[in-house]
Short mmCIF file of C-alpha atoms in Angstrom, two decimals:
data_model
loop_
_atom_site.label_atom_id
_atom_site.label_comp_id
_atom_site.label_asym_id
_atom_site.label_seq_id
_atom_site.Cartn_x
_atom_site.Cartn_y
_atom_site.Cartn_z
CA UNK A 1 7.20 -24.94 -3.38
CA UNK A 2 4.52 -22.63 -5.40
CA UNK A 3 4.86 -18.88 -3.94
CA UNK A 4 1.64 -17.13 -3.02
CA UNK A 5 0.53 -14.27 -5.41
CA UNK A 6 -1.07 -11.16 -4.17
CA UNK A 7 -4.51 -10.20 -5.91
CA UNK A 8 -5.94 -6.35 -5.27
CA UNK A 9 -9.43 -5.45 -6.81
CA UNK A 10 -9.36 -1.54 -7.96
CA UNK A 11 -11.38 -0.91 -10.95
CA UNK A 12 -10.47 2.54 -10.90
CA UNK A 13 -6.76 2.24 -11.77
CA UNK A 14 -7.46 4.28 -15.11
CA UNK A 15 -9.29 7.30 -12.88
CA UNK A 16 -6.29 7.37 -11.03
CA UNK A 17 -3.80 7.28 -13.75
CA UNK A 18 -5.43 9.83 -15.14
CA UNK A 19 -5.22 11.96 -11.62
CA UNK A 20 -1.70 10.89 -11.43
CA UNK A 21 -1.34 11.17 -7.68
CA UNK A 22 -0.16 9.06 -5.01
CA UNK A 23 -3.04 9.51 -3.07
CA UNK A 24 -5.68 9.37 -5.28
CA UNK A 25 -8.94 8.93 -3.76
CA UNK A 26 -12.12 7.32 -6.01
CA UNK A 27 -15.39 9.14 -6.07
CA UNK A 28 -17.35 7.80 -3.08
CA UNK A 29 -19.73 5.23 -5.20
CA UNK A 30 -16.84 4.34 -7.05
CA UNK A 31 -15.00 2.98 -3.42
CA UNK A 32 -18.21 1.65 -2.92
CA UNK A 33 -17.98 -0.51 -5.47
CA UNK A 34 -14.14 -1.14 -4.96
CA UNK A 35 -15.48 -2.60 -1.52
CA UNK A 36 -18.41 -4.66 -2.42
CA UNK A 37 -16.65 -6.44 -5.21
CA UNK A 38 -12.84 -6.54 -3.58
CA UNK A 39 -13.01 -10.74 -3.24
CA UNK A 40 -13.98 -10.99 -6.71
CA UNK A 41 -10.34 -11.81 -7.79
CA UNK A 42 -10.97 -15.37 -5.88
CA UNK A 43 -11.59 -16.54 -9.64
CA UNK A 44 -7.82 -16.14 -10.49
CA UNK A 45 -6.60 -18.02 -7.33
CA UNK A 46 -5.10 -21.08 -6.16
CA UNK A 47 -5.32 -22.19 -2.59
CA UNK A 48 -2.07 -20.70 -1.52
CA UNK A 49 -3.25 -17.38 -2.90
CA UNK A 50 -3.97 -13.78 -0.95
CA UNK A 51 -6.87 -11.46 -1.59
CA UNK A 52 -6.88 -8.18 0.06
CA UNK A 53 -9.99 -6.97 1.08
CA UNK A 54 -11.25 -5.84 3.69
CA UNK A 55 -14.00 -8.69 4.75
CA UNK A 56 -14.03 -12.29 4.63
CA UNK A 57 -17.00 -14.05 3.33
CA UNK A 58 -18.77 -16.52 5.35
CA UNK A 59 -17.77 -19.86 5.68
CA UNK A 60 -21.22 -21.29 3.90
CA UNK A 61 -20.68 -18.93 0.60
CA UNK A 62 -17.39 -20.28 0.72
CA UNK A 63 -18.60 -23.65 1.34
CA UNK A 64 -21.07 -23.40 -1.56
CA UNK A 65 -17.99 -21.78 -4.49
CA UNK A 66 -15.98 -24.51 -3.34
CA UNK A 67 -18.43 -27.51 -3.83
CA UNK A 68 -18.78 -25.33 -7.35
CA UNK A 69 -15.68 -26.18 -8.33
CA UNK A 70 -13.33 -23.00 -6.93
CA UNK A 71 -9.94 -23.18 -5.22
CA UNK A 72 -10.31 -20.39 -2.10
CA UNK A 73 -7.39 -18.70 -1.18
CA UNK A 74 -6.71 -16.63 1.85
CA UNK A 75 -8.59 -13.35 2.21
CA UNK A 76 -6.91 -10.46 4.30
CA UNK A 77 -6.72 -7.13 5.46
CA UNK A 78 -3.56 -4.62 4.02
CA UNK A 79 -1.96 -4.60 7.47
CA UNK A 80 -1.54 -8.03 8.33
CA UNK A 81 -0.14 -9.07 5.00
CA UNK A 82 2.24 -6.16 5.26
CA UNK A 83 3.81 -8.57 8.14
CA UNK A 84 3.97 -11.24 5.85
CA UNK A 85 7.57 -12.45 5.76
CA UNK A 86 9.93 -11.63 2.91
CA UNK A 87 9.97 -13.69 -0.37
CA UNK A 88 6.20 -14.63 0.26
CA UNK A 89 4.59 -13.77 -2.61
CA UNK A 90 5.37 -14.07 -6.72
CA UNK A 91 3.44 -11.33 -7.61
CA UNK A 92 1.10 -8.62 -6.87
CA UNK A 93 -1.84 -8.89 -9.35
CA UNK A 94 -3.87 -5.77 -8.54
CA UNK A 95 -6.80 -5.45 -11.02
CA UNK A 96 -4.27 -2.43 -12.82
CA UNK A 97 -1.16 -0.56 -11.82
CA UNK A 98 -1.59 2.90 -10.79
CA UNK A 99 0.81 6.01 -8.72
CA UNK A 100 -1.67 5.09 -5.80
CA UNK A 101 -1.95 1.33 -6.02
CA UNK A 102 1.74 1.50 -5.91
CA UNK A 103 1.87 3.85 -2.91
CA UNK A 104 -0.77 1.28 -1.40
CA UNK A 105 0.96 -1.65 -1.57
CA UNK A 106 4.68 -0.53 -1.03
CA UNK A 107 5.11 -2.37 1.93
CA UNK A 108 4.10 -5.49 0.12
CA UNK A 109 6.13 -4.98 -2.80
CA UNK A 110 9.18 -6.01 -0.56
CA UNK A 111 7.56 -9.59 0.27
CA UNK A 112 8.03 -10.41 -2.79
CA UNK A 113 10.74 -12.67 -4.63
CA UNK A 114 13.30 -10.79 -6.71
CA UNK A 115 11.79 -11.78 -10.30
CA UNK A 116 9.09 -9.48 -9.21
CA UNK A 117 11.00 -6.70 -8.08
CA UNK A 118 13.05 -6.50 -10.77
CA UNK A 119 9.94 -6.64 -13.32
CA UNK A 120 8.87 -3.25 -15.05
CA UNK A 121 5.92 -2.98 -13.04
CA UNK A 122 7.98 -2.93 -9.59
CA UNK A 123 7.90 1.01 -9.47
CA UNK A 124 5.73 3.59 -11.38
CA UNK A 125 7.27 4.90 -14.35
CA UNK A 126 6.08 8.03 -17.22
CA UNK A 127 6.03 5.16 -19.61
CA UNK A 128 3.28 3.58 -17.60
CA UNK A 129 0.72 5.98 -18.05
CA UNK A 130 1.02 5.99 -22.05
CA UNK A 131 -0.17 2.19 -21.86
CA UNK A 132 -3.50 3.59 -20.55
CA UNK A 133 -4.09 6.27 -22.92
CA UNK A 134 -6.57 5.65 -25.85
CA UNK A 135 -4.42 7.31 -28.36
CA UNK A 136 -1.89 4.57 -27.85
CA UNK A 137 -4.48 2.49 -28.67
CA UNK A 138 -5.34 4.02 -31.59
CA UNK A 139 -1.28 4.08 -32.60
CA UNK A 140 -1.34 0.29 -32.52
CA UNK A 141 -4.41 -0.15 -34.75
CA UNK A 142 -2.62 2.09 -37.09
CA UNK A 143 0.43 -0.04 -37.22
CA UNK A 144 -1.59 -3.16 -37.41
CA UNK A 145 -3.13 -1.94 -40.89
CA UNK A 146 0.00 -0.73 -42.04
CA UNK A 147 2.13 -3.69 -40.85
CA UNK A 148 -0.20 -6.20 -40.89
CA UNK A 149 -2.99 -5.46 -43.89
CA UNK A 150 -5.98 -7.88 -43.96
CA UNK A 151 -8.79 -7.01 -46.44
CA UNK A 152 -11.61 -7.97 -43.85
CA UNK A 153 -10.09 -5.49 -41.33
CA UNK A 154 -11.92 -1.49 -40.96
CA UNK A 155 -10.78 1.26 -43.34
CA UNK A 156 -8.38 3.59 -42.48
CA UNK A 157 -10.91 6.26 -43.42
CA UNK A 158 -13.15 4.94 -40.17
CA UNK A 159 -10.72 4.58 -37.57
CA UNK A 160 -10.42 7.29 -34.81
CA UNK A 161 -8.22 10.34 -34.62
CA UNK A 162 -7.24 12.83 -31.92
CA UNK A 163 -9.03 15.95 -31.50
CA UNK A 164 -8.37 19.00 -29.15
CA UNK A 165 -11.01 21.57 -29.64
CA UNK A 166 -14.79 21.28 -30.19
CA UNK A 167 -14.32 22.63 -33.10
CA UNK A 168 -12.40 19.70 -34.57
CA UNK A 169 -15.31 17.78 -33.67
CA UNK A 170 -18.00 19.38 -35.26
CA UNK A 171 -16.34 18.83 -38.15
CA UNK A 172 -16.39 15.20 -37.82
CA UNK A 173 -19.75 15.35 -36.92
CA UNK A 174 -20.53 17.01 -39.85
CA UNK A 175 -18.91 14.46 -41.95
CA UNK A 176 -20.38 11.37 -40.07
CA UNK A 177 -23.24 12.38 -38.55
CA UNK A 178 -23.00 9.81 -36.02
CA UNK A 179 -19.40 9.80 -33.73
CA UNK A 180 -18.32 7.96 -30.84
CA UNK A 181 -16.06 10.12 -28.47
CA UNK A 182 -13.81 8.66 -26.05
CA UNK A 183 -11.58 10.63 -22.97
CA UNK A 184 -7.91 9.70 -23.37
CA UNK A 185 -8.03 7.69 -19.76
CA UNK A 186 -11.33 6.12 -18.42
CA UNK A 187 -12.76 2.56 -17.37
CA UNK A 188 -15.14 0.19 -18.51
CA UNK A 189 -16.67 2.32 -21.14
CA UNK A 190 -17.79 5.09 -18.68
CA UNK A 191 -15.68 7.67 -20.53
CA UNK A 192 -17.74 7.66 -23.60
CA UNK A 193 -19.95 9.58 -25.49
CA UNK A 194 -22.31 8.00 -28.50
CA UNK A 195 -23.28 11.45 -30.32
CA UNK A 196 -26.38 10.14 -32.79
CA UNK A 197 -27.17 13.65 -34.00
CA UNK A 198 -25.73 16.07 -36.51
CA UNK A 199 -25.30 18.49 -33.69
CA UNK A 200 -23.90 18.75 -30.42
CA UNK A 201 -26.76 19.46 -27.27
CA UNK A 202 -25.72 21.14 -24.03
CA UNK A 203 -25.20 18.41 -22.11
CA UNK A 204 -22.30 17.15 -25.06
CA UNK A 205 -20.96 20.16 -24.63
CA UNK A 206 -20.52 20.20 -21.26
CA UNK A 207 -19.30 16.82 -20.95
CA UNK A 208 -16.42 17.23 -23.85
CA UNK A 209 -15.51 21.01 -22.60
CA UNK A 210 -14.44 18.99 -19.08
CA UNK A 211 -12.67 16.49 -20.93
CA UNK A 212 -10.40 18.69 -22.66
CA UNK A 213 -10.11 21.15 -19.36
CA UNK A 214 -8.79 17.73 -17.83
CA UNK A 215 -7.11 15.46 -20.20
CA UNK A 216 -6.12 18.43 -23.08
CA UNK A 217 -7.57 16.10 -26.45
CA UNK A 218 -10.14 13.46 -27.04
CA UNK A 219 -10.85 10.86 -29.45
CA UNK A 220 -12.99 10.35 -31.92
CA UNK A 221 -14.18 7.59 -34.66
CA UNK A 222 -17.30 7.18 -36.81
CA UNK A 223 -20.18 4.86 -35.34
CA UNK A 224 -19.94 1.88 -36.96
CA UNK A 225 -22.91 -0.70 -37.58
CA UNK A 226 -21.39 -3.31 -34.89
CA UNK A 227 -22.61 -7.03 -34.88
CA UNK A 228 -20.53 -8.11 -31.72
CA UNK A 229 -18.25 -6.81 -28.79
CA UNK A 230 -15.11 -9.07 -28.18
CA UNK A 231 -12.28 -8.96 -27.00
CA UNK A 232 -8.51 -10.80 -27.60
CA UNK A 233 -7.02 -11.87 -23.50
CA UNK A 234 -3.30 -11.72 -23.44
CA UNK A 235 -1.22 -12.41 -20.98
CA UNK A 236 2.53 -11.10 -20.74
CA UNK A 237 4.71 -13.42 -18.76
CA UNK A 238 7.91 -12.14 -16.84
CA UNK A 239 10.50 -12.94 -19.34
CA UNK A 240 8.14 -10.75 -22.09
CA UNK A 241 6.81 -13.21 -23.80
CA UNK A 242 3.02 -13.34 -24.51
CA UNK A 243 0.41 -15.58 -24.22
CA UNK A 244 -2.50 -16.02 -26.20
CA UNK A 245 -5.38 -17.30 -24.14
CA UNK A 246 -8.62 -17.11 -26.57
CA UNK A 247 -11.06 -14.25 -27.06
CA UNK A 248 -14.54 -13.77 -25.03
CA UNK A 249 -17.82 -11.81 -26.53
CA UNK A 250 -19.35 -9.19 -24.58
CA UNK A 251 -22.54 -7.15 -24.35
CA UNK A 252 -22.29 -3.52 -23.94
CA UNK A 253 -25.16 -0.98 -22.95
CA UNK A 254 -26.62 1.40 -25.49
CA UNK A 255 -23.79 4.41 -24.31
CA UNK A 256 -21.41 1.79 -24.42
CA UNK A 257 -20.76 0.83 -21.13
CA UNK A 258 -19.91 -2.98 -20.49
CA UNK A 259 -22.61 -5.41 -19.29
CA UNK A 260 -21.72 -8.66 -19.46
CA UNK A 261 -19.47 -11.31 -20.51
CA UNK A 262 -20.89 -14.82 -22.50
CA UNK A 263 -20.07 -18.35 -21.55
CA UNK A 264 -19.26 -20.73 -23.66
CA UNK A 265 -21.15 -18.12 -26.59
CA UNK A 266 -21.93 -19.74 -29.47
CA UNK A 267 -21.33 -17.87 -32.86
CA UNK A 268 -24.24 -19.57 -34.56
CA UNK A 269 -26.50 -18.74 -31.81
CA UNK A 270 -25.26 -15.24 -31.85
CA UNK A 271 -25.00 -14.72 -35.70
CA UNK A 272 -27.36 -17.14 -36.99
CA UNK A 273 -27.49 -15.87 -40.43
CA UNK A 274 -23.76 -15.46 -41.07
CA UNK A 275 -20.92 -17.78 -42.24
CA UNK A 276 -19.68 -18.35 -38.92
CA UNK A 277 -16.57 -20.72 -40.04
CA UNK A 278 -15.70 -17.63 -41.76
CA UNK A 279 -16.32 -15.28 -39.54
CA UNK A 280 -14.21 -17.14 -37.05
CA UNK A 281 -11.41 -17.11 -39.50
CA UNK A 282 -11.09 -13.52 -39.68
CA UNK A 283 -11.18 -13.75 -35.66
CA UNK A 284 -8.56 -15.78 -35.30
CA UNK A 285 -6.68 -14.11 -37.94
CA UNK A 286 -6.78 -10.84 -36.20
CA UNK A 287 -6.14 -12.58 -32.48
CA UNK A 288 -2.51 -13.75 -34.61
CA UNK A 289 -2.08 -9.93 -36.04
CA UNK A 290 -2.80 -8.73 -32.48
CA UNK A 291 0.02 -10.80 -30.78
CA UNK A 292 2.92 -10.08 -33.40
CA UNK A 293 1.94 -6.65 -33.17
CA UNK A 294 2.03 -6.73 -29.36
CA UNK A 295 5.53 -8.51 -29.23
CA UNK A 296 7.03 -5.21 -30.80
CA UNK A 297 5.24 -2.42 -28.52
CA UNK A 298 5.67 -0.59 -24.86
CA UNK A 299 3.33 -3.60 -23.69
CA UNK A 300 5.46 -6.33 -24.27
CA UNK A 301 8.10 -3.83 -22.77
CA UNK A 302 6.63 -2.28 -19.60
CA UNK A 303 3.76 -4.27 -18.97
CA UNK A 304 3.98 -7.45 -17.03
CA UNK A 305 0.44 -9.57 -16.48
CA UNK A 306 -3.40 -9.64 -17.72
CA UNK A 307 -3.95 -7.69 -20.99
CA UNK A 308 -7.01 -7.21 -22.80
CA UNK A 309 -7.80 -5.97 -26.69
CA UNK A 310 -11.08 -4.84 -27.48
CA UNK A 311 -12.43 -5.45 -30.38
CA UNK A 312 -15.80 -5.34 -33.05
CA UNK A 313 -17.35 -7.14 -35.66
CA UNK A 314 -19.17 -4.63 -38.07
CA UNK A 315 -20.88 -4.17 -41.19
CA UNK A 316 -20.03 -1.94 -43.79
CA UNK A 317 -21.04 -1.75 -47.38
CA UNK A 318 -22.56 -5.14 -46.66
CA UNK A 319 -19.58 -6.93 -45.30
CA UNK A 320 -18.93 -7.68 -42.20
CA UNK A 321 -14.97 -6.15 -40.81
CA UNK A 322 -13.18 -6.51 -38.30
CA UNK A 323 -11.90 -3.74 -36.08
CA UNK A 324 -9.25 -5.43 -34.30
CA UNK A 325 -8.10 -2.99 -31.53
CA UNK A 326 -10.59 -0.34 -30.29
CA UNK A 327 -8.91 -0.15 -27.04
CA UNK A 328 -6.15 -2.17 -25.12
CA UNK A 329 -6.41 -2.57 -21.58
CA UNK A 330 -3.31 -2.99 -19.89
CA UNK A 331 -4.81 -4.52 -16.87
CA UNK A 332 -7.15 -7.50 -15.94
CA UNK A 333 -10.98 -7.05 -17.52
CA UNK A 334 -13.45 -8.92 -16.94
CA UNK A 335 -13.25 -11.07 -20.01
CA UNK A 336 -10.28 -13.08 -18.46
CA UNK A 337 -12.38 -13.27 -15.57
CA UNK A 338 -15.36 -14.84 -17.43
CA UNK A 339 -12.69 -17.23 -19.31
CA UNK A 340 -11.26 -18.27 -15.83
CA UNK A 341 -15.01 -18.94 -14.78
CA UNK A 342 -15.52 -20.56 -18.10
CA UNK A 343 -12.95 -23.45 -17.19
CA UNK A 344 -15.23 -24.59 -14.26
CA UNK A 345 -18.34 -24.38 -16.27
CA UNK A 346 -19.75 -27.64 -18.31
CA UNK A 347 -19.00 -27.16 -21.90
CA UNK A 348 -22.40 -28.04 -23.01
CA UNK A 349 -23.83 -25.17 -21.16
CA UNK A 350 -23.78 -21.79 -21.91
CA UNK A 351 -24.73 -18.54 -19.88
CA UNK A 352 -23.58 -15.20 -18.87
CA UNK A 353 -21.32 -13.36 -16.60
CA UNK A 354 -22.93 -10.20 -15.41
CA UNK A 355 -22.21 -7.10 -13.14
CA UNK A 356 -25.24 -5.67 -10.93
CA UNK A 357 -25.74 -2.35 -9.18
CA UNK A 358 -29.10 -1.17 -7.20
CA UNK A 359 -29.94 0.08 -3.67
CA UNK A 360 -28.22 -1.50 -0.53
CA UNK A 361 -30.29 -4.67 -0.32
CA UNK A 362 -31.12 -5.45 -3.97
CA UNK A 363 -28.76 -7.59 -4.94
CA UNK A 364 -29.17 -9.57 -1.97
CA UNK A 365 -32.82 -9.88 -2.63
CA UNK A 366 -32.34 -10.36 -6.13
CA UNK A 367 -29.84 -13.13 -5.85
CA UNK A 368 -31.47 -15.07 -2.85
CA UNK A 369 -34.44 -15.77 -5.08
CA UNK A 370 -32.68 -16.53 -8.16
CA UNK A 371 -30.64 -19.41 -6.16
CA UNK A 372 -33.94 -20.13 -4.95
CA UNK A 373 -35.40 -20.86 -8.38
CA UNK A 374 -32.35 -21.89 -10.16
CA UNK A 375 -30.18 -23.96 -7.91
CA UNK A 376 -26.90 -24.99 -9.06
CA UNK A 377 -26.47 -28.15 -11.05
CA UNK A 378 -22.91 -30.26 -11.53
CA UNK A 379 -22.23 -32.81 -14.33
CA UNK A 380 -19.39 -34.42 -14.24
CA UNK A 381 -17.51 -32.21 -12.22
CA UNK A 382 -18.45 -29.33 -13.75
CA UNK A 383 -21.19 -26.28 -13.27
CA UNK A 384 -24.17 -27.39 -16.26
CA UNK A 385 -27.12 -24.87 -14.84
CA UNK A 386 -28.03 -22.99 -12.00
CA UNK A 387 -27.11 -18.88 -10.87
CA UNK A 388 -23.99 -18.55 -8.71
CA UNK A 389 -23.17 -14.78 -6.67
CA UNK A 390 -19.49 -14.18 -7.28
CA UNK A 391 -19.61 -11.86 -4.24
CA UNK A 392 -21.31 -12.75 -1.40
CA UNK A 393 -25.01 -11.45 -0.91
CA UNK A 394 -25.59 -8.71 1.69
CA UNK A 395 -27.65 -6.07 3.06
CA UNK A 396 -25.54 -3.73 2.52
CA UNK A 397 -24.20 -4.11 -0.88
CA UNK A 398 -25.22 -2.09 -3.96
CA UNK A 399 -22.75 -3.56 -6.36
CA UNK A 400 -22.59 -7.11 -7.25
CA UNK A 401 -21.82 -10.12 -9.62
CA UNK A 402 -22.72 -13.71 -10.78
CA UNK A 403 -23.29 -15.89 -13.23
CA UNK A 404 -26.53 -17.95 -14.87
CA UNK A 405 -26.28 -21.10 -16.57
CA UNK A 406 -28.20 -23.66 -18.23
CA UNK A 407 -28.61 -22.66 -21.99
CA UNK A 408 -28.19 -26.45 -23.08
CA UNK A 409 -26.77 -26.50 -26.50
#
């Protein structure tokens, strides 16, 4: 018989890495978002699965993901399930492992069957926190070009390095003129600075003078002429081996922060002027560089579960690269969750998976009219148009997500 799994939405695992404490605390929007989107991880479930959070939708939105194509699993408070009996769950899946998700869930961890608790993410370790940390990041990109040289991949000359005064990075500004900056530990591309002009401004200043008070270095790279975001999903299974489960293309804002997620994207209709069997090539190419790379690092070693690789297409000197690992993210993202998605989605559709924040109230408002105007459609089983909430609409909510379909192709 198929042993429940445990999923735990907390987006701010990396925040709280970084704080290091048991009983870390998120910002107060930051819980607020933690709250409005905590039955998102319904997308990874079976039937038999358990969702903590702390409200259950209603019976019609669950009604209307199911006739969508969803499996529904259980959704329930941290008390109750911590009287769960032992051996009832596989795993915990929280969205990433942190000091305080573990001090959360350490009645739980006890529920679970003995493969789990004798996996390296049963108990906090040092060795954890290194997985989260940019630089190590930027260590595997340098052993991918050294080990693994492909003429299509970026330069050593315009990959990052570490920097640990502002004086460093003046330099680099100097030489560049344009520089992306990065804090060692931060989530979903809110610990990043684009820096356009030959100068730093106050506010730069400010920003990077925190960093370093909090985190001692930064990181820092050249801005690069991207094409596309995208990103390689990995998954490393119990006995360490790793799975390969297809990239996804994602939009980021203008500072860098992510957006969205395509479905189904087409190359061609993204890069309509480029060789895209070629372009693909060097893709999958790099996805194959990725995972023999991976099979040899502290991920494959202390990491157990969702993994995610960002990664660019660029342009330089008129050819377009590849920069194969900008950042890893040893945790679920939200590219697996858009692949996952994906699966119950027609494959001659295509559409987007998309995050929303506003006032309490305006994503309710926003998507009761858009089901309104573009009710779902199935084909054979499958999603083909139509926009779909992925947390239930309320009042209350500022934070929400979905998906909108129907880009026939």
């Amino acid at each position: 018989m198929r042993k429940s799994n445990l999923f735990y939405f907390n987006p701010t695992c990396e925040l709280a890495v970084a704080n290091g404490s048991f009983s870390y605390v998120p910002p107060l929007l930051l819980q607020e978002m933690e709250l409005d989107l905590a039955t998102l991880p319904f997308v990874f479930c079976a039937k038999d699965d358990v969702v903590l959070s702390e409200s259950k939708p209603s019976d019609f939105y669950l009604e209307m993901l199911e006739s969508c194509g969803f499996e529904i699993p259980e959704f329930c408070t941290l008390a109750p399930i911590e009287s769960f009996p032992e051996n009832s769950f596989r795993d915990i899946l929280p969205w990433g492992w942190s000091p305080a998700a573990h001090f959360k869930l350490k009645n739980v961890k006890t529920k679970c069957i003995n493969e789990f608790r004798e996996s390296p993410v049963n108990s906090w370790r040092n060795e954890h926190k290194t997985l989260f940390e940019r630089s190590t990041s930027l260590d595997f990109l340098q052993k991918i070009l050294k080990n693994h040289p492909r003429s299509f991949f970026i330069p050593e000359s315009l990959t990052g390095v570490k920097v640990f005064n502002q004086d460093e990075l003046e330099k680099l500004l100097e030489e560049y003129q344009s520089i992306v900056v990065k804090a060692p530990l931060s989530s979903s591309g809110r610990g990043i600075q684009i820096i356009r002009k030959s100068k730093l401004n106050s506010s730069n200043k400010q920003w990077i003078a925190g960093i370093f008070k909090q985190q001692n270095y930064l990181v820092a790279e050249p801005f690069l002429e991207k094409i596309i975001d995208f990103s390689f999903q990995f998954r490393i299974l119990p006995d360490a081996n790793i799975h390969y489960s297809g990239h996804s293309i994602f939009e980021t804002s203008s500072n860098g922060q992510y957006k969205g997620t395509f479905i189904h994207a087409g190359l061609k209709a993204i890069l309509p002027e480029e060789n895209v069997e070629n372009v693909m090539g060097m893709i999958e190419n790099a996805a194959q560089v990725v995972k023999d790379q991976l099979i040899f690092s502290d991920y494959a070693k202390w990491h157990r579960g969702y993994l995610g690789v960002d990664a660019l297409l660029f342009r330089h000197m008129n050819e377009i690269k590849v920069q194969p690992c900008i950042e890893i993210n040893s945790r679920m993202n939200m590219g697996v969750l858009a692949q996952l998605v994906e699966k119950r989605v027609h494959s001659k559709t295509s559409g987007k998976f998309e995050l929303f924040y506003g006032k309490p109230g305006e994503f309710n408002a926003f998507a009761n009219q858009q089901m309104q105007t573009h009710p779902v459609q199935m084909l054979e089983g499958k999603i083909f148009s139509g926009f779909i909430p992925l947390v239930e609409p309320s009042p209350q909510r500022k934070f929400g997500a979905y998906i909108s379909l129907g880009l026939a192709r």
